mmCIF file of C-alpha atoms in Angstrom:
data_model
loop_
_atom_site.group_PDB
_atom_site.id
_atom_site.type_symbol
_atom_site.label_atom_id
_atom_site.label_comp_id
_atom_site.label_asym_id
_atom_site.label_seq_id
_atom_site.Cartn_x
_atom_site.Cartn_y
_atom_site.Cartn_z
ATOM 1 C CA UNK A 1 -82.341 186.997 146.492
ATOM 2 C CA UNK A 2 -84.492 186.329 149.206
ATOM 3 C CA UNK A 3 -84.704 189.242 152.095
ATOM 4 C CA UNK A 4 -86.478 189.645 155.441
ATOM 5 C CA UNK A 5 -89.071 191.859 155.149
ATOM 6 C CA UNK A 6 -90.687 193.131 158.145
ATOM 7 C CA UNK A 7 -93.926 193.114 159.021
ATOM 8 C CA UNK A 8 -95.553 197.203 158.818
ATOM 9 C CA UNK A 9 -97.967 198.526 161.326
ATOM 10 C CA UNK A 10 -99.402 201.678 159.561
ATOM 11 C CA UNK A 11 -100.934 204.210 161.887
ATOM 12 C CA UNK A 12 -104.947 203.795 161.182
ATOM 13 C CA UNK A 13 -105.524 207.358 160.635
ATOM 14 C CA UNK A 14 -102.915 207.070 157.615
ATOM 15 C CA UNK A 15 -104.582 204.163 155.648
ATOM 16 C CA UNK A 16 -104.249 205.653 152.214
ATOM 17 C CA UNK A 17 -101.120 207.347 152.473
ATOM 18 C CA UNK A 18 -97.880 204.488 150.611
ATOM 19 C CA UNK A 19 -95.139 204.006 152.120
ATOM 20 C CA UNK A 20 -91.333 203.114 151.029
ATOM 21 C CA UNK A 21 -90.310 198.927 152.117
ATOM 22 C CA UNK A 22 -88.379 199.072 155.058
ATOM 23 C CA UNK A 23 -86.290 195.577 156.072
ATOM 24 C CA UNK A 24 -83.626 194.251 157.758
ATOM 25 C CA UNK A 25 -80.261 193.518 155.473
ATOM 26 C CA UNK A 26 -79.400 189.716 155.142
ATOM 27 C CA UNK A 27 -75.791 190.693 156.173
ATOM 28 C CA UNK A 28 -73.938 193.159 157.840
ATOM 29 C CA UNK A 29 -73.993 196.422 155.884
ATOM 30 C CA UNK A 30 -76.202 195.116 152.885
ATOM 31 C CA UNK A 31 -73.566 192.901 151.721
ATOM 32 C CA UNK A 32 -74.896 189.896 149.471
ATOM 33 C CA UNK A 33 -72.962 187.228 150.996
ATOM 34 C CA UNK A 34 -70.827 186.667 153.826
ATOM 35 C CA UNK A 35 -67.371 184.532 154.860
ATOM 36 C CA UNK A 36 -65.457 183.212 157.723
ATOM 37 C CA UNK A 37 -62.021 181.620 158.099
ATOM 38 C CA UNK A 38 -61.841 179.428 160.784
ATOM 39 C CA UNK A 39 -58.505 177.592 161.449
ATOM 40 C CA UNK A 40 -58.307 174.418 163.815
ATOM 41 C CA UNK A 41 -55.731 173.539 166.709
ATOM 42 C CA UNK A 42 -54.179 176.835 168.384
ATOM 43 C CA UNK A 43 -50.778 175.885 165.865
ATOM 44 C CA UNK A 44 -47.857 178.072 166.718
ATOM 45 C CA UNK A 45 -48.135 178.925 162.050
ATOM 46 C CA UNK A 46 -51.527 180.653 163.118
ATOM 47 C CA UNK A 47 -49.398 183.137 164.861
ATOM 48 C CA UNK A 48 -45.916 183.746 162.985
ATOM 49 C CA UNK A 49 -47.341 183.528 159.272
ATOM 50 C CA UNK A 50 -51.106 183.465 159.354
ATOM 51 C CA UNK A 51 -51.910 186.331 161.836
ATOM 52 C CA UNK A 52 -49.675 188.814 160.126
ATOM 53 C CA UNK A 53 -51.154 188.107 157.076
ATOM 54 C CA UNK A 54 -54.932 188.706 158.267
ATOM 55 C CA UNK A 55 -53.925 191.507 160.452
ATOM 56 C CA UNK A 56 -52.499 193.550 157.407
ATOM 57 C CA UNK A 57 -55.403 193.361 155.070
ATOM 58 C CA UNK A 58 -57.959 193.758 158.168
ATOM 59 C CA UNK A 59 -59.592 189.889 157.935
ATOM 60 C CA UNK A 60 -60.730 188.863 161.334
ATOM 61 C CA UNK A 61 -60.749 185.247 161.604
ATOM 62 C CA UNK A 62 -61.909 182.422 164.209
ATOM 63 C CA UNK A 63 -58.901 180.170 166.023
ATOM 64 C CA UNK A 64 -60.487 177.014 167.540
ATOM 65 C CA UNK A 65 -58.842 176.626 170.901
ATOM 66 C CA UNK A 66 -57.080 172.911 172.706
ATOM 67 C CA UNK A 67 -56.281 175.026 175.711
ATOM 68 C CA UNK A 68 -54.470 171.254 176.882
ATOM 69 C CA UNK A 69 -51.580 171.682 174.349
ATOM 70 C CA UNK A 70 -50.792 175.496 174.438
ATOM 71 C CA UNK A 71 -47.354 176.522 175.237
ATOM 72 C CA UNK A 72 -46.428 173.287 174.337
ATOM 73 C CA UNK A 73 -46.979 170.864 170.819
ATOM 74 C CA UNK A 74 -49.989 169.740 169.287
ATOM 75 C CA UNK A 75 -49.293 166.615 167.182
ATOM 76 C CA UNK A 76 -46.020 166.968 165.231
ATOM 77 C CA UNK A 77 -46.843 170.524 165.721
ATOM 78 C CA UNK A 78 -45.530 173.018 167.991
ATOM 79 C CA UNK A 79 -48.623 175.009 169.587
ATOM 80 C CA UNK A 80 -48.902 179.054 170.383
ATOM 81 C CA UNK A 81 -48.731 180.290 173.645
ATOM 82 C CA UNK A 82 -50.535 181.948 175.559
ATOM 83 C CA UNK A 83 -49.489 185.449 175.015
ATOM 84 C CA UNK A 84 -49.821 185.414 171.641
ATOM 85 C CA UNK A 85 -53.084 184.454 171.951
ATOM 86 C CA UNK A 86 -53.888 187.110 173.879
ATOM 87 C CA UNK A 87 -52.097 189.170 171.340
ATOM 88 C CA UNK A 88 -54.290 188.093 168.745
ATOM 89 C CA UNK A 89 -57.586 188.850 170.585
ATOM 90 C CA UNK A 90 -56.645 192.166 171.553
ATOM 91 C CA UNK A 91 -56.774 192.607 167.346
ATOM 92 C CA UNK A 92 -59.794 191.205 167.216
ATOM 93 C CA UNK A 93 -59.283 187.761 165.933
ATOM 94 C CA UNK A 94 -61.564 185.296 168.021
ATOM 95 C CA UNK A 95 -60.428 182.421 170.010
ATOM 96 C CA UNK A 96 -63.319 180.058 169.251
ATOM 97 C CA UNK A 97 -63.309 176.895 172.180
ATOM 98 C CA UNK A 98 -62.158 173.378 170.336
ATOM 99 C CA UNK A 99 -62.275 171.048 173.461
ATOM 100 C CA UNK A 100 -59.575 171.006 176.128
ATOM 101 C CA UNK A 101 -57.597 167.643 174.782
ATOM 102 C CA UNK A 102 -59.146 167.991 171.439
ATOM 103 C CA UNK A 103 -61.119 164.837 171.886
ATOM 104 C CA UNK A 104 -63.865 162.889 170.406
ATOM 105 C CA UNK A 105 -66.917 164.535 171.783
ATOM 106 C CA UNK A 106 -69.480 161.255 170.827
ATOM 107 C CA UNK A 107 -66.864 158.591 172.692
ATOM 108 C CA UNK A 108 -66.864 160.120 176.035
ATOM 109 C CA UNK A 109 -69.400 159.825 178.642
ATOM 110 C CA UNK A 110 -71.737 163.252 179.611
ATOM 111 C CA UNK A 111 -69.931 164.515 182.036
ATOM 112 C CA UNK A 112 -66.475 163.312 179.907
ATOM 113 C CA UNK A 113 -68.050 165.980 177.367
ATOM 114 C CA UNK A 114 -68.807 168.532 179.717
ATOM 115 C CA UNK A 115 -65.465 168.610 181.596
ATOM 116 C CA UNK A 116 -63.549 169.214 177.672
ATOM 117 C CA UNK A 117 -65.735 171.897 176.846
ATOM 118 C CA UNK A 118 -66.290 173.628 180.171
ATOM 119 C CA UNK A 119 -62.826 173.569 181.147
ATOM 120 C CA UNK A 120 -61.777 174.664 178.165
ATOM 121 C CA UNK A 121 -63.862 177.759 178.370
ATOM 122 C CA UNK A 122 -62.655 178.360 182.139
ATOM 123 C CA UNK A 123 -58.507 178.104 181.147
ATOM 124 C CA UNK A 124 -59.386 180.542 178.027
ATOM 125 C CA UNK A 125 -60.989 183.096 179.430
ATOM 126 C CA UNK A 126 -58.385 182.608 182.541
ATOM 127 C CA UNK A 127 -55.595 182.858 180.215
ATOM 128 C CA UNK A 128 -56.668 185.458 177.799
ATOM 129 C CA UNK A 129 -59.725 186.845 179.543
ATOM 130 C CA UNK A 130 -61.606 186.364 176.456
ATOM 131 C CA UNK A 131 -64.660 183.772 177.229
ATOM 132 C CA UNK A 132 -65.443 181.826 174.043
ATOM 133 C CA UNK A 133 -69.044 182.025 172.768
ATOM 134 C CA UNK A 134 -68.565 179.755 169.747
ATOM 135 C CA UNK A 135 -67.576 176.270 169.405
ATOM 136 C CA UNK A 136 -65.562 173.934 167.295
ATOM 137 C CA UNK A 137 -66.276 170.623 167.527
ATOM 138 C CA UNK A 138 -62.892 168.611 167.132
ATOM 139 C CA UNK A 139 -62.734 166.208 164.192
ATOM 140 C CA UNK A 140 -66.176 167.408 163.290
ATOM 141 C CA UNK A 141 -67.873 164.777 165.696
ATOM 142 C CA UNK A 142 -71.383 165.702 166.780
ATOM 143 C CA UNK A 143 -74.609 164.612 167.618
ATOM 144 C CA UNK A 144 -77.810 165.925 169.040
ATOM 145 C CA UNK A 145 -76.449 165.646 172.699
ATOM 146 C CA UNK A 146 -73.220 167.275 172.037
ATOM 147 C CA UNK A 147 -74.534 170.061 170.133
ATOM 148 C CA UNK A 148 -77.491 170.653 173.023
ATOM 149 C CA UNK A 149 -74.330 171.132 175.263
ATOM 150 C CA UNK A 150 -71.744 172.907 173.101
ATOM 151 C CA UNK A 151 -74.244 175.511 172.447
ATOM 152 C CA UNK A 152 -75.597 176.417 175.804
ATOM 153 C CA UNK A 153 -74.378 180.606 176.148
ATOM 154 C CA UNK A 154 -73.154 180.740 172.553
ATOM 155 C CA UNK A 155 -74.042 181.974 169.826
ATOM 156 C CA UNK A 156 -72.899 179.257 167.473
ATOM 157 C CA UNK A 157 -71.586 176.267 167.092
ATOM 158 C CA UNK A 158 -69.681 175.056 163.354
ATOM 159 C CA UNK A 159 -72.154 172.343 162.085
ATOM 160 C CA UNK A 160 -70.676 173.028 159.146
ATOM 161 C CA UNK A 161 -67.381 174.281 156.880
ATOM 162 C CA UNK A 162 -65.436 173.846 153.777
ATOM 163 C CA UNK A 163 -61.763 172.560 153.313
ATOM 164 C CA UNK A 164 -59.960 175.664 152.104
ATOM 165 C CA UNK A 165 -56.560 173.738 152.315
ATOM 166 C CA UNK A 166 -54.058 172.188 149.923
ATOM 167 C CA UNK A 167 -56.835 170.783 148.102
ATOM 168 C CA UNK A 168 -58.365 173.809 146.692
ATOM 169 C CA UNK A 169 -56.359 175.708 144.138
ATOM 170 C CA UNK A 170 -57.182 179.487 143.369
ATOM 171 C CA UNK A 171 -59.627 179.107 140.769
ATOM 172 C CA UNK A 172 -61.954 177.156 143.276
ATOM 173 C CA UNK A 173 -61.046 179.775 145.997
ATOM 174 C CA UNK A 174 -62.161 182.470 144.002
ATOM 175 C CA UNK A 175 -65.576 180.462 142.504
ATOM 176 C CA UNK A 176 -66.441 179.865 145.964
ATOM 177 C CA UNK A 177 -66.644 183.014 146.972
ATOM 178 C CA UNK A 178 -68.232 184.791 144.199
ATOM 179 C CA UNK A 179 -70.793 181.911 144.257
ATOM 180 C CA UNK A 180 -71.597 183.232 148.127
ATOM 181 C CA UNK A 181 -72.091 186.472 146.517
ATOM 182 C CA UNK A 182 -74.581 185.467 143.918
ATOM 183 C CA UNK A 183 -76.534 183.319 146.243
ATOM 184 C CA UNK A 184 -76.494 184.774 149.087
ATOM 185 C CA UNK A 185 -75.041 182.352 150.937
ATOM 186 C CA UNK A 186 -72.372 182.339 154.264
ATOM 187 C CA UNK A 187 -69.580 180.282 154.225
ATOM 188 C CA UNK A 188 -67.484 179.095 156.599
ATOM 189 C CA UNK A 189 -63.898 178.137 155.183
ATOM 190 C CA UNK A 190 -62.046 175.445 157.587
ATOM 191 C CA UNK A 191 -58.035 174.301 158.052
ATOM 192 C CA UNK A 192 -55.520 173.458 160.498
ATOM 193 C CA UNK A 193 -51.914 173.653 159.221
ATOM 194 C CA UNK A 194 -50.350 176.510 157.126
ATOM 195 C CA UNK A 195 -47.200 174.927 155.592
ATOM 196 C CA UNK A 196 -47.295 171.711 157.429
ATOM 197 C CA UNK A 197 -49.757 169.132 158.757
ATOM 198 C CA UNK A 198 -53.424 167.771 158.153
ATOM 199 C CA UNK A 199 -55.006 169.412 154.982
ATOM 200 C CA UNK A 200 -52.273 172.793 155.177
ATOM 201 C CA UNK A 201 -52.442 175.352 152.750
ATOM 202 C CA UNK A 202 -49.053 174.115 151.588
ATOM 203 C CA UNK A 203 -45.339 174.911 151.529
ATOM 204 C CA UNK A 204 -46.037 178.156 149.166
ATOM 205 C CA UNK A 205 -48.984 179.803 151.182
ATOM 206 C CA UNK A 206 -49.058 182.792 149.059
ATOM 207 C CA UNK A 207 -51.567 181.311 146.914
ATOM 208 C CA UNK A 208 -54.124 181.846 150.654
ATOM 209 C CA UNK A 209 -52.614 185.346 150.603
ATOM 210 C CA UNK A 210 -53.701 186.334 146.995
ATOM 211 C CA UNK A 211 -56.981 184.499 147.910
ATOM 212 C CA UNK A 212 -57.278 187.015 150.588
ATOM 213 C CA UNK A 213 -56.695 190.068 148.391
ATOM 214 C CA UNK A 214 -59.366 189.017 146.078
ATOM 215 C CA UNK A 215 -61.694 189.400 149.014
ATOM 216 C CA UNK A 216 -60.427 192.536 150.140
ATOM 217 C CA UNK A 217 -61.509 193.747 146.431
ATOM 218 C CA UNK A 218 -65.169 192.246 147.282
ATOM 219 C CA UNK A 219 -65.703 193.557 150.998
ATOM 220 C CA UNK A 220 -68.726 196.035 149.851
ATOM 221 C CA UNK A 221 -70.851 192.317 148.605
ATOM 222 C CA UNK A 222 -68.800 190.033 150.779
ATOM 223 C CA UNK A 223 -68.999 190.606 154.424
ATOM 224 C CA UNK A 224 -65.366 188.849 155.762
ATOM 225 C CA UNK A 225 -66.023 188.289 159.701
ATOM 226 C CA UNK A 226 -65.245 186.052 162.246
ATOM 227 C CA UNK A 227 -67.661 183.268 163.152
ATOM 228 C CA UNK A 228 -68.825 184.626 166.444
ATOM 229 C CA UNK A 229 -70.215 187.630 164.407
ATOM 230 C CA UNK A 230 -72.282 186.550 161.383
ATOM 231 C CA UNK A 231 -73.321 183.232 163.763
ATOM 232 C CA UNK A 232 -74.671 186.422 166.135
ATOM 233 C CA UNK A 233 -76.002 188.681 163.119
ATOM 234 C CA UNK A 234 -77.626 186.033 161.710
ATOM 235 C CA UNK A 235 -79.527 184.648 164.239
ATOM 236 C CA UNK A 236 -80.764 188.139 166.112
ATOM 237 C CA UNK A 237 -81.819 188.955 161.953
ATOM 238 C CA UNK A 238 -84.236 186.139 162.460
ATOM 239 C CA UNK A 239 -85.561 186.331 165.517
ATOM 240 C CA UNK A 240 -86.267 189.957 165.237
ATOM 241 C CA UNK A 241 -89.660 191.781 164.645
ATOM 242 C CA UNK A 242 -89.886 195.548 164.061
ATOM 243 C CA UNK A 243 -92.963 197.205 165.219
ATOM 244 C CA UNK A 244 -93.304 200.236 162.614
ATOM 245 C CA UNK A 245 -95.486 203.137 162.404
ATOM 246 C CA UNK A 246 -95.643 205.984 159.984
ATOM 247 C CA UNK A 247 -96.742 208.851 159.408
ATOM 248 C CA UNK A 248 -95.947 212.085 156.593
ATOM 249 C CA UNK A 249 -93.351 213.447 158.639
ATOM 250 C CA UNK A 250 -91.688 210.869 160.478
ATOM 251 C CA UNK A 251 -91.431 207.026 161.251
ATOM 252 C CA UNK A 252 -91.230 204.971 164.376
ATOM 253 C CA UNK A 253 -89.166 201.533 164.558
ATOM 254 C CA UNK A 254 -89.828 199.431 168.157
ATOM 255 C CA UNK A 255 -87.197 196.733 167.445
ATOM 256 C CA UNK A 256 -88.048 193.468 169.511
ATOM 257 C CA UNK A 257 -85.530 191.205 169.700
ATOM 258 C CA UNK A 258 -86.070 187.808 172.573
ATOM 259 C CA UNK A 259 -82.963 186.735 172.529
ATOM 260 C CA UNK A 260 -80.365 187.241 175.333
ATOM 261 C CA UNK A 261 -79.303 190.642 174.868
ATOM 262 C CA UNK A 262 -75.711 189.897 176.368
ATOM 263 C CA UNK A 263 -74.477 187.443 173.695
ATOM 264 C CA UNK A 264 -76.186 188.459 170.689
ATOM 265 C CA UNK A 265 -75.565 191.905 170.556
ATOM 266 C CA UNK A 266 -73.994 192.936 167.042
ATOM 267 C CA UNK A 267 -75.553 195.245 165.325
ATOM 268 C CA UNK A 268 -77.909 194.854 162.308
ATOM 269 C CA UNK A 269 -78.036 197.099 159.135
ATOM 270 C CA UNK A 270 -81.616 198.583 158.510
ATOM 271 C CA UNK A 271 -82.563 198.976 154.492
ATOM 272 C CA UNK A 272 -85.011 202.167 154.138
ATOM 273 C CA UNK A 273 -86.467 202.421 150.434
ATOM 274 C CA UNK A 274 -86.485 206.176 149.838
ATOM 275 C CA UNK A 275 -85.661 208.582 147.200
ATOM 276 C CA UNK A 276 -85.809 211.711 150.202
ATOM 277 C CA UNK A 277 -82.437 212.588 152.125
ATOM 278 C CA UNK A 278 -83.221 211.272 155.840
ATOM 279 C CA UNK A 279 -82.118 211.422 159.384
ATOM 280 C CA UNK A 280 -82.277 208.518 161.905
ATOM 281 C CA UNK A 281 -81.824 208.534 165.464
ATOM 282 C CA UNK A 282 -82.243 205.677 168.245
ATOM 283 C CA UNK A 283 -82.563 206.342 171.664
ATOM 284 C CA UNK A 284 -81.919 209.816 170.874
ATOM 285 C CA UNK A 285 -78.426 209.550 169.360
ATOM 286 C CA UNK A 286 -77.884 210.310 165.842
ATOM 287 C CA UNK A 287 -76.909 206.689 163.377
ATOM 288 C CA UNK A 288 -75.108 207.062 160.199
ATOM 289 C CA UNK A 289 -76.474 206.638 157.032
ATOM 290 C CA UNK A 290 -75.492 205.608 154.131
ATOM 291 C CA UNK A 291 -76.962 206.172 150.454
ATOM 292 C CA UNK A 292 -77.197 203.653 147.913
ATOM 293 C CA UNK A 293 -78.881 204.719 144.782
ATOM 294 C CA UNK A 294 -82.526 204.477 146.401
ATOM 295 C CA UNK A 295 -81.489 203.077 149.148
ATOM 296 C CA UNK A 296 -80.590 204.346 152.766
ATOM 297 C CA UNK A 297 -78.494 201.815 154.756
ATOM 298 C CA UNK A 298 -78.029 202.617 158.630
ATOM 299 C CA UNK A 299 -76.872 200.066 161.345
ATOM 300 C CA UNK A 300 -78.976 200.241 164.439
ATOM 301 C CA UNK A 301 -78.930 198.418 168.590
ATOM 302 C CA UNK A 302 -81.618 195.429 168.341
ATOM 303 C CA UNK A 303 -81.491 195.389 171.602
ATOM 304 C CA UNK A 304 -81.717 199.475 171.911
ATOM 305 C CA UNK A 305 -84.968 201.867 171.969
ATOM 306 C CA UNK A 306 -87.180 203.067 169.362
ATOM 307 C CA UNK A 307 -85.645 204.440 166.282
ATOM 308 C CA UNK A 308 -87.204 207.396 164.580
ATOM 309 C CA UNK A 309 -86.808 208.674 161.070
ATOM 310 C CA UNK A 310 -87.528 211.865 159.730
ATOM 311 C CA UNK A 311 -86.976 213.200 156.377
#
């Protein structure tokens, strides 16, 4: 599987001495893959079946946001309100912006497009005080314009997902994510309706639920986070460069990172090839490590101070 190595400044006087590889991890806490569940429309079902459900096992998942129809219906739908919303942010589920009437993005004139989106991000973060920095484009209509404007201050934007629905039995479920796992891939699974609606999970949704305990039993390969977060993880992993120099007792990490510090800001897990038990510290402050056979694992600030390692 293909990783980022980093390229190694050696201290000159040092040229002979070898030294253990040192990278950053393709996902969050070494894991091999990575998955997000993204659900469409702000539908009252997110709240009463489909929140409980994530919240128990610990899934954080990505709501795309018509800030037009909440409190009221969506469709043939009734829509969520406002303070549950806000509930479900405060848990850490992320309210993702989907347009303000939920319209096509391509038919409407420029500033057409920019009132949806931007007022859509104003009665959000009004509402719930929770500014979105990902968007959903509704019915999945882009082009080069709209994404140039749907991604200004965000850290993503879904160009991309996979039906997860009614049409998908387990047996797919489950191959689909293994098959992230072996290649190394992120996914990014896509509905609306739970029991009801365009391409629902279906009447009996406890065929999602055991979908979501299989994960659980995979979270140490598959990393299971909302949008927002591998979008971020993935693009500061990169963009960054590590400035490394070594020497027999210790090793110095200069992590650069050029991308706006105040959206992408999650932090990325450092791999350190090493038989010897280590300490690691940035800015001072002691990180936790973790062993893996030969391999030290530690999460680390891109956008922090040096990061020194001693052994």
């Amino acid at each position: 599987m293909k990783r980022f190595i980093i390229f190694i400044a050696l201290l000159s006087a040092l040229p002979t001495i070898t030294w253990a590889q040192i990278e950053v991890a393709r996902y969050y806490n070494d894991c091999k893959g990575a998955v997000s569940y993204t659900f469409d429309d702000g539908m009252i079902e997110h709240y009463t079946l489909l929140f409980p459900e994530l919240k128990q096992r610990g899934i954080k998942g990505t709501f795309a946001i018509n800030g037009a129809f909440i409190g009221g219906k969506w469709k043939k739908s009734k829509a969520a309100s406002w303070a549950q919303l806000r509930e479900m942010a405060a848990d850490g589920q992320e309210l993702s912006n989907h347009a303000w009437k939920h319209r096509k993005l391509t038919k409407l004139s420029y500033e057409e497009m920019r009132m949806e989106v931007q007022r859509n991000d104003t009665l959000i973060y009004d509402s719930t005080g929770v500014f979105p920095r990902t968007f959903i484009y509704p019915y999945n209509s882009k082009n080069d314009t709209v994404v140039e404007l749907c991604s200004k201050d965000r850290v993503g934007t879904r160009t991309r997902q996979v039906a997860v629905g009614s049409k998908q039995d387990s047996t797919w479920l489950r191959q689909w994510v293994d098959g992230l796992v072996e290649k190394g891939e992120w996914g990014i699974g896509m509905t609306h309706g739970i029991t009801f609606g365009y391409d629902s999970i279906g009447t009996d949704p406890s065929r999602f639920w055991k979908h979501l305990d299989y994960v659980c039993t995979i979270k140490d390969r598959l990393w299971v986070a909302t949008f927002h977060d591998v979008s971020a993880y993935v693009a500061e992993r990169d963009n960054i460069k590590l400035d490394i120099k070594k020497s027999k007792k210790k090793t110095i990490i200069t992590p650069k990172l050029t991308l706006d510090k105040k959206l992408f800001n999650h932090p990325l897990t450092l791999v350190i090839e090493t038989d010897k038990p280590i300490k690691v510290k940035q800015d001072g402050k002691r990180l936790e490590t973790k062993r893996v056979k030969n391999r030290v694992l530690v999460n680390f600030n891109p956008n922090g101070g040096r990061i020194l390692i001693r052994s």
